[in-house]
Coordinates of N, CA and C in Angstrom, one line a residue:
M123 N 0.9 -1.0 0.0 CA 0.0 -0.1 0.1 C 0.7 1.3 0.4
K124 N 2.0 1.4 0.0 CA 3.2 2.1 -0.3 C 2.6 2.6 -1.7
A125 N 2.3 3.5 -2.8 CA 1.7 3.2 -4.4 C 0.5 4.1 -3.7
E126 N -0.3 3.7 -2.9 CA -1.4 4.5 -2.1 C -1.4 5.4 -0.7
A127 N -0.9 5.2 -0.3 CA 0.1 5.6 0.6 C 0.4 7.2 0.5
V128 N 1.6 7.2 -1.1 CA 1.9 8.3 -1.5 C 0.9 8.9 -2.1
L129 N 0.0 7.9 -3.3 CA -1.2 9.5 -4.0 C -1.6 9.9 -2.4
F130 N -2.0 10.1 -2.0 CA -3.1 10.5 -0.7 C -2.2 11.3 0.0
G131 N -1.4 11.8 0.3 CA -1.4 12.5 1.1 C -0.1 13.1 -0.1
G132 N 0.3 12.9 -1.3 CA -0.3 14.2 -2.2 C -1.1 15.2 -2.0
V133 N -2.4 13.4 -2.3 CA -3.2 14.9 -2.0 C -3.9 16.0 -0.9
A134 N -3.8 14.5 0.0 CA -3.6 15.9 1.1 C -2.9 17.1 1.4
V135 N -0.6 16.6 0.9 CA -0.5 18.1 1.1 C -1.4 19.3 0.1
F136 N -1.2 18.8 -1.4 CA -2.4 19.8 -2.4 C -3.7 19.9 -1.4
F137 N -4.5 19.4 -1.0 CA -5.6 20.6 -0.2 C -5.7 20.9 0.8
G138 N -4.0 20.8 1.7 CA -4.1 22.1 2.1 C -2.8 22.8 2.1
A139 N -2.8 23.4 1.5 CA -1.8 23.9 0.7 C -3.1 24.7 -0.1
S140 N -3.9 23.8 -1.1 CA -4.6 24.8 -1.6 C -6.0 25.9 -0.2
A141 N -6.3 24.9 0.5 CA -6.5 25.7 2.4 C -6.1 27.1 2.4
A142 N -5.2 27.1 2.6 CA -4.2 27.7 3.5 C -4.6 29.5 2.6
L143 N -3.7 29.2 1.2 CA -3.8 29.9 0.0 C -5.3 30.7 0.0
Y144 N -6.3 29.2 0.0 CA -7.4 29.7 -0.3 C -8.0 31.0 1.4
G145 N -7.5 30.6 2.0 CA -7.8 31.1 3.9 C -7.1 32.0 3.7
V146 N -6.5 32.1 2.8 CA -6.0 33.5 2.7 C -6.2 35.1 1.4
W147 N -6.4 34.5 0.2 CA -7.1 35.4 -0.9 C -8.4 35.5 -0.3
S148 N -9.1 34.7 0.4 CA -10.2 34.8 0.0 C -11.4 35.1 1.2
D149 N -10.2 36.3 1.9 CA -9.9 36.8 2.9 C -11.2 36.4 4.1
A150 N -11.0 34.9 4.4 CA -11.4 34.0 5.3 C -12.6 33.7 5.3
D151 N -13.0 33.2 4.1 CA -14.7 32.4 4.0 C -14.0 31.4 5.2
P152 N -14.8 31.4 5.8 CA -14.9 30.2 6.3 C -15.9 29.1 6.3
A153 N -16.5 28.7 4.9 CA -17.0 27.6 4.6 C -16.0 27.2 3.2
G154 N -15.7 28.2 2.8 CA -14.8 27.6 1.3 C -13.2 26.8 2.4
T155 N -13.2 27.5 3.3 CA -12.0 27.7 3.8 C -12.0 26.1 4.1
A156 N -13.1 26.1 5.1 CA -13.5 24.5 6.2 C -13.5 23.5 5.2
A157 N -14.6 23.2 4.1 CA -13.9 22.3 3.3 C -13.0 22.1 2.6
L158 N -12.0 23.0 2.2 CA -10.8 22.5 1.8 C -10.3 21.5 3.6
I159 N -10.4 22.4 4.6 CA -9.5 21.4 5.5 C -10.4 20.0 5.3
V160 N -11.1 20.3 5.4 CA -12.1 19.0 5.9 C -11.8 17.6 4.2
A161 N -11.2 17.9 4.0 CA -11.2 17.7 2.5 C -9.0 16.8 2.7
F162 N -8.2 17.9 3.8 CA -7.3 18.1 3.7 C -6.8 16.8 4.2
G163 N -7.8 17.1 5.3 CA -8.0 16.0 6.4 C -8.4 14.1 6.3
M164 N -9.6 14.0 5.2 CA -9.8 12.5 4.7 C -9.1 11.7 4.2
A165 N -8.5 13.0 3.1 CA -7.0 12.5 1.9 C -5.8 12.4 3.6
A166 N -5.3 12.4 4.4 CA -3.9 13.0 5.8 C -4.7 10.8 6.4
L167 N -5.9 10.7 6.5 CA -6.8 10.3 7.1 C -6.6 8.3 5.6
V168 N -7.1 8.9 4.4 CA -6.4 7.4 4.4 C -5.2 7.6 4.2
S169 N -4.3 8.6 3.8 CA -2.8 8.2 3.6 C -2.4 7.3 4.3
F170 N -2.3 8.4 6.3 CA -2.4 7.5 7.1 C -2.5 5.7 7.8
F171 N -4.2 5.5 6.9 CA -3.5 4.3 7.3 C -3.6 3.7 6.0
C172 N -2.9 4.1 4.8 CA -2.5 3.6 4.0 C -0.8 2.9 4.2
A173 N 0.3 4.0 4.3 CA 1.0 3.9 5.4 C 1.1 2.5 6.4
T174 N 0.2 2.6 7.7 CA 0.4 2.0 9.1 C -0.3 -0.2 7.9
Q175 N -0.5 0.1 6.9 CA -0.9 -1.2 6.8 C 0.6 -1.5 6.3
Y176 N 1.2 -0.8 5.3 CA 1.9 -0.4 4.7 C 3.9 -1.3 5.5
V177 N 3.6 -0.7 6.9 CA 4.3 -0.9 7.4 C 4.0 -2.2 8.0
R178 N 2.9 -3.1 8.4 CA 2.5 -3.6 9.5 C 2.8 -5.1 8.7
R179 N 1.8 -5.2 7.4 CA 1.7 -6.3 6.8 C 3.4 -6.5 5.8
G180 N 4.0 -5.6 5.5 CA 5.3 -5.1 4.5 C 5.2 -5.0 3.3
P181 N 5.4 -4.9 2.2 CA 4.2 -5.1 0.4 C 4.3 -6.3 0.4
R182 N 3.0 -6.0 -0.6 CA 2.0 -6.7 -1.5 C 2.9 -6.5 -2.5
P183 N 2.1 -8.2 -3.6 CA 3.1 -8.0 -4.6 C 2.5 -7.1 -5.5
Q184 N 1.7 -6.7 -5.7 CA 1.3 -4.4 -6.4 C 2.5 -4.0 -5.9
D185 N 3.2 -3.9 -4.7 CA 3.9 -2.5 -4.5 C 5.6 -3.0 -4.8
R186 N 4.9 -4.1 -5.5 CA 6.8 -4.7 -6.4 C 6.4 -5.2 -7.3
R187 N 7.7 -4.3 -8.1 CA 8.0 -4.2 -9.6 C 8.3 -5.0 -10.6
G188 N 8.9 -6.6 -10.0 CA 8.6 -7.5 -10.8 C 7.7 -8.6 -10.2
A189 N 6.7 -8.3 -9.9 CA 6.2 -9.2 -9.7 C 4.6 -10.1 -10.3
E190 N 5.3 -11.1 -9.7 CA 4.1 -11.9 -11.9 C 2.6 -12.2 -10.8
V191 N 1.6 -12.8 -11.3 CA -0.2 -11.9 -11.0 C 0.0 -13.7 -10.8
A192 N 0.5 -14.5 -10.8 CA 0.6 -15.4 -10.0 C 0.8 -15.8 -8.2
D193 N 1.5 -13.8 -7.9 CA 2.0 -14.2 -6.7 C 1.6 -13.2 -5.6
S194 N 0.4 -12.4 -6.1 CA -1.4 -13.1 -5.3 C -2.3 -13.9 -5.2
A195 N -2.0 -15.0 -6.3 CA -3.0 -15.8 -5.9 C -3.1 -16.1 -4.7
G196 N -4.0 -16.8 -4.4 CA -3.8 -17.9 -2.5 C -4.9 -17.4 -2.6
P197 N -5.5 -17.9 -0.5 CA -6.6 -17.6 0.0 C -7.2 -16.3 -0.1
L198 N -8.5 -16.2 -0.2 CA -9.2 -15.0 -0.3 C -9.5 -14.5 1.3
E199 N -10.4 -13.8 1.6 CA -10.5 -12.6 2.9 C -12.3 -13.0 2.7
F200 N -12.4 -14.0 3.9 CA -13.9 -14.2 4.2 C -15.1 -13.3 4.1
F201 N -15.6 -13.9 3.0 CA -16.7 -13.1 2.3 C -18.1 -14.2 3.4
P202 N -18.9 -13.1 3.8 CA -20.4 -14.1 4.6 C -20.9 -14.8 4.1
P203 N -21.9 -15.6 3.5 CA -22.5 -16.4 3.0 C -24.1 -15.4 3.0
H204 N -24.6 -15.3 3.8 CA -26.1 -14.7 4.4 C -25.8 -14.2 5.6
S205 N -26.9 -12.5 5.3 CA -26.9 -12.6 6.6 C -28.4 -11.6 6.0
R206 N -28.5 -12.0 7.4 CA -30.6 -10.6 7.4 C -30.3 -9.0 8.0
W207 N -29.4 -8.9 8.6 CA -28.5 -7.4 8.4 C -29.2 -6.7 8.2
P208 N -28.9 -6.8 6.1 CA -28.6 -5.6 5.6 C -30.2 -5.1 5.3
I209 N -31.6 -6.3 4.9 CA -32.6 -5.8 5.1 C -33.0 -5.5 6.0
V210 N -32.4 -5.4 7.5 CA -32.8 -4.6 8.7 C -32.5 -3.3 8.5
T211 N -31.2 -3.3 8.3 CA -30.3 -1.5 8.4 C -31.9 -1.1 7.0
A212 N -32.2 -1.8 6.1 CA -33.0 -1.1 5.5 C -34.4 -0.9 6.0
F213 N -35.0 -2.1 6.1 CA -35.8 -1.3 7.1 C -36.4 0.3 8.1
G214 N -34.7 -0.1 8.8 CA -34.4 1.2 9.8 C -34.8 2.3 9.1
F215 N -34.1 1.5 7.6 CA -33.0 3.6 7.2 C -35.0 3.7 6.6
A216 N -36.1 3.1 5.8 CA -36.9 3.6 5.6 C -37.8 3.7 6.4
V217 N -38.1 3.8 7.6 CA -39.2 3.7 8.6 C -38.5 4.4 9.0
A218 N -37.0 5.2 9.5 CA -36.8 6.6 10.0 C -36.8 7.9 8.9
A219 N -36.6 7.4 7.1 CA -36.9 7.9 7.0 C -38.8 8.6 6.3
V220 N -39.7 7.7 6.7 CA -40.9 8.5 6.8 C -41.2 8.7 7.6
G221 N -40.6 8.2 9.3 CA -41.0 10.1 10.2 C -40.3 10.8 10.5
V222 N -39.4 11.1 9.0 CA -39.1 12.8 9.5 C -40.6 13.4 8.7
V223 N -41.4 12.8 8.3 CA -42.1 12.8 7.9 C -43.4 13.1 8.2
F224 N -43.9 11.8 8.7 CA -44.7 11.9 9.5 C -44.9 11.9 11.5
G225 N -43.7 11.5 11.7 CA -43.6 12.2 12.9 C -42.8 11.7 14.1
L226 N -42.2 12.4 15.1 CA -41.3 11.8 15.7 C -41.3 10.4 16.1
W227 N -42.4 10.3 17.1 CA -42.1 9.5 17.0 C -42.4 8.1 16.3
L228 N -42.4 7.7 15.7 CA -41.9 7.2 13.8 C -40.1 7.5 13.6
F229 N -40.0 8.7 13.2 CA -38.8 7.9 13.1 C -37.5 8.0 14.6
L230 N -37.8 7.7 15.4 CA -37.4 7.2 16.9 C -37.5 5.8 16.9
I231 N -38.8 5.4 16.4 CA -39.4 3.4 15.8 C -38.4 3.3 15.1
G232 N -37.5 3.7 13.7 CA -36.8 3.7 13.0 C -35.9 3.6 12.9
F233 N -35.1 5.3 14.0 CA -34.1 5.3 14.7 C -33.3 3.6 14.9
G234 N -34.6 3.7 16.6 CA -34.0 2.0 16.7 C -33.2 1.2 16.2
V235 N -34.6 0.6 14.8 CA -34.6 0.0 14.3 C -33.0 -0.3 13.7
L236 N -33.2 1.3 13.1 CA -31.7 1.0 12.5 C -30.0 1.1 13.4
A237 N -30.1 1.3 14.5 CA -29.6 1.3 15.4 C -29.4 -0.5 15.6
W238 N -30.1 -1.2 15.5 CA -30.2 -2.6 15.9 C -29.6 -3.7 14.5
G239 N -30.2 -3.3 13.5 CA -29.7 -3.3 12.5 C -27.8 -3.3 12.3
V240 N -28.0 -2.1 12.0 CA -26.2 -2.2 12.4 C -24.9 -2.9 12.8
A241 N -26.0 -2.6 14.4 CA -24.8 -3.6 16.0 C -25.3 -4.6 14.9
G242 N -25.6 -5.7 14.4 CA -25.8 -6.4 14.0 C -24.6 -6.8 12.7
L243 N -24.5 -6.2 12.3 CA -24.4 -6.0 10.8 C -22.6 -6.6 11.1
V244 N -22.3 -5.1 12.3 CA -20.2 -4.8 13.0 C -21.2 -5.6 13.6
F245 N -21.2 -6.7 14.8 CA -20.3 -7.5 15.9 C -20.9 -9.2 15.0
Q246 N -21.9 -9.3 13.8 CA -22.1 -10.2 13.1 C -21.2 -11.1 13.2
Y247 N -20.1 -11.1 12.3 CA -18.6 -12.0 13.1 C -17.5 -11.7 14.7
A248 N -18.5 -11.6 14.8 CA -17.5 -10.5 16.4 C -16.3 -12.1 16.7
S249 N -16.5 -12.5 17.8 CA -16.8 -14.2 18.3 C -15.9 -14.8 16.7
R250 N -15.9 -15.4 15.7 CA -15.4 -16.0 15.3 C -13.6 -15.4 14.0
G251 N -13.5 -16.9 14.3 CA -11.9 -16.4 14.9 C -11.6 -16.1 16.0
A252 N -11.9 -16.5 16.6 CA -11.7 -16.6 18.3 C -9.9 -17.0 19.4
G253 N -10.1 -18.1 18.8 CA -9.2 -19.4 18.6 C -8.7 -19.2 17.8
R254 N -8.5 -18.8 16.8 CA -7.6 -18.9 16.1 C -6.1 -18.0 16.5
E255 N -4.6 -18.7 15.9 CA -3.9 -17.5 15.9 C -3.2 -17.1 14.7
D256 N -2.9 -15.6 14.4 CA -2.9 -14.8 13.4 C -1.4 -14.9 13.9

């Protein structure tokens, strides 16, 4: 992920410089300056994540110049076979959206179902691989 870290680092530098120049030249327009600062922060976050993964896991086959396609072959990550939680999450979002129109009580019910669905998605496979050594 070294190439991605460098790419997003360059994007972060661009947005940081743009935010500084825009803040000076626009007489401190708060909306544009804030948007550019947020863009800088998001690009810097992605760059930091990619650099951290590169340090932790080492170079991937895509990072080496002389790598073959067969070098990246191997076991894939875990993909869940089926889950009910996307349906629960979508239903909760739909009820919350309708609740914006019809009242706070329906919105709160929808928000509760949505929170239940998101928690189910997040913790669905939390215990998977607990006894496994990585």
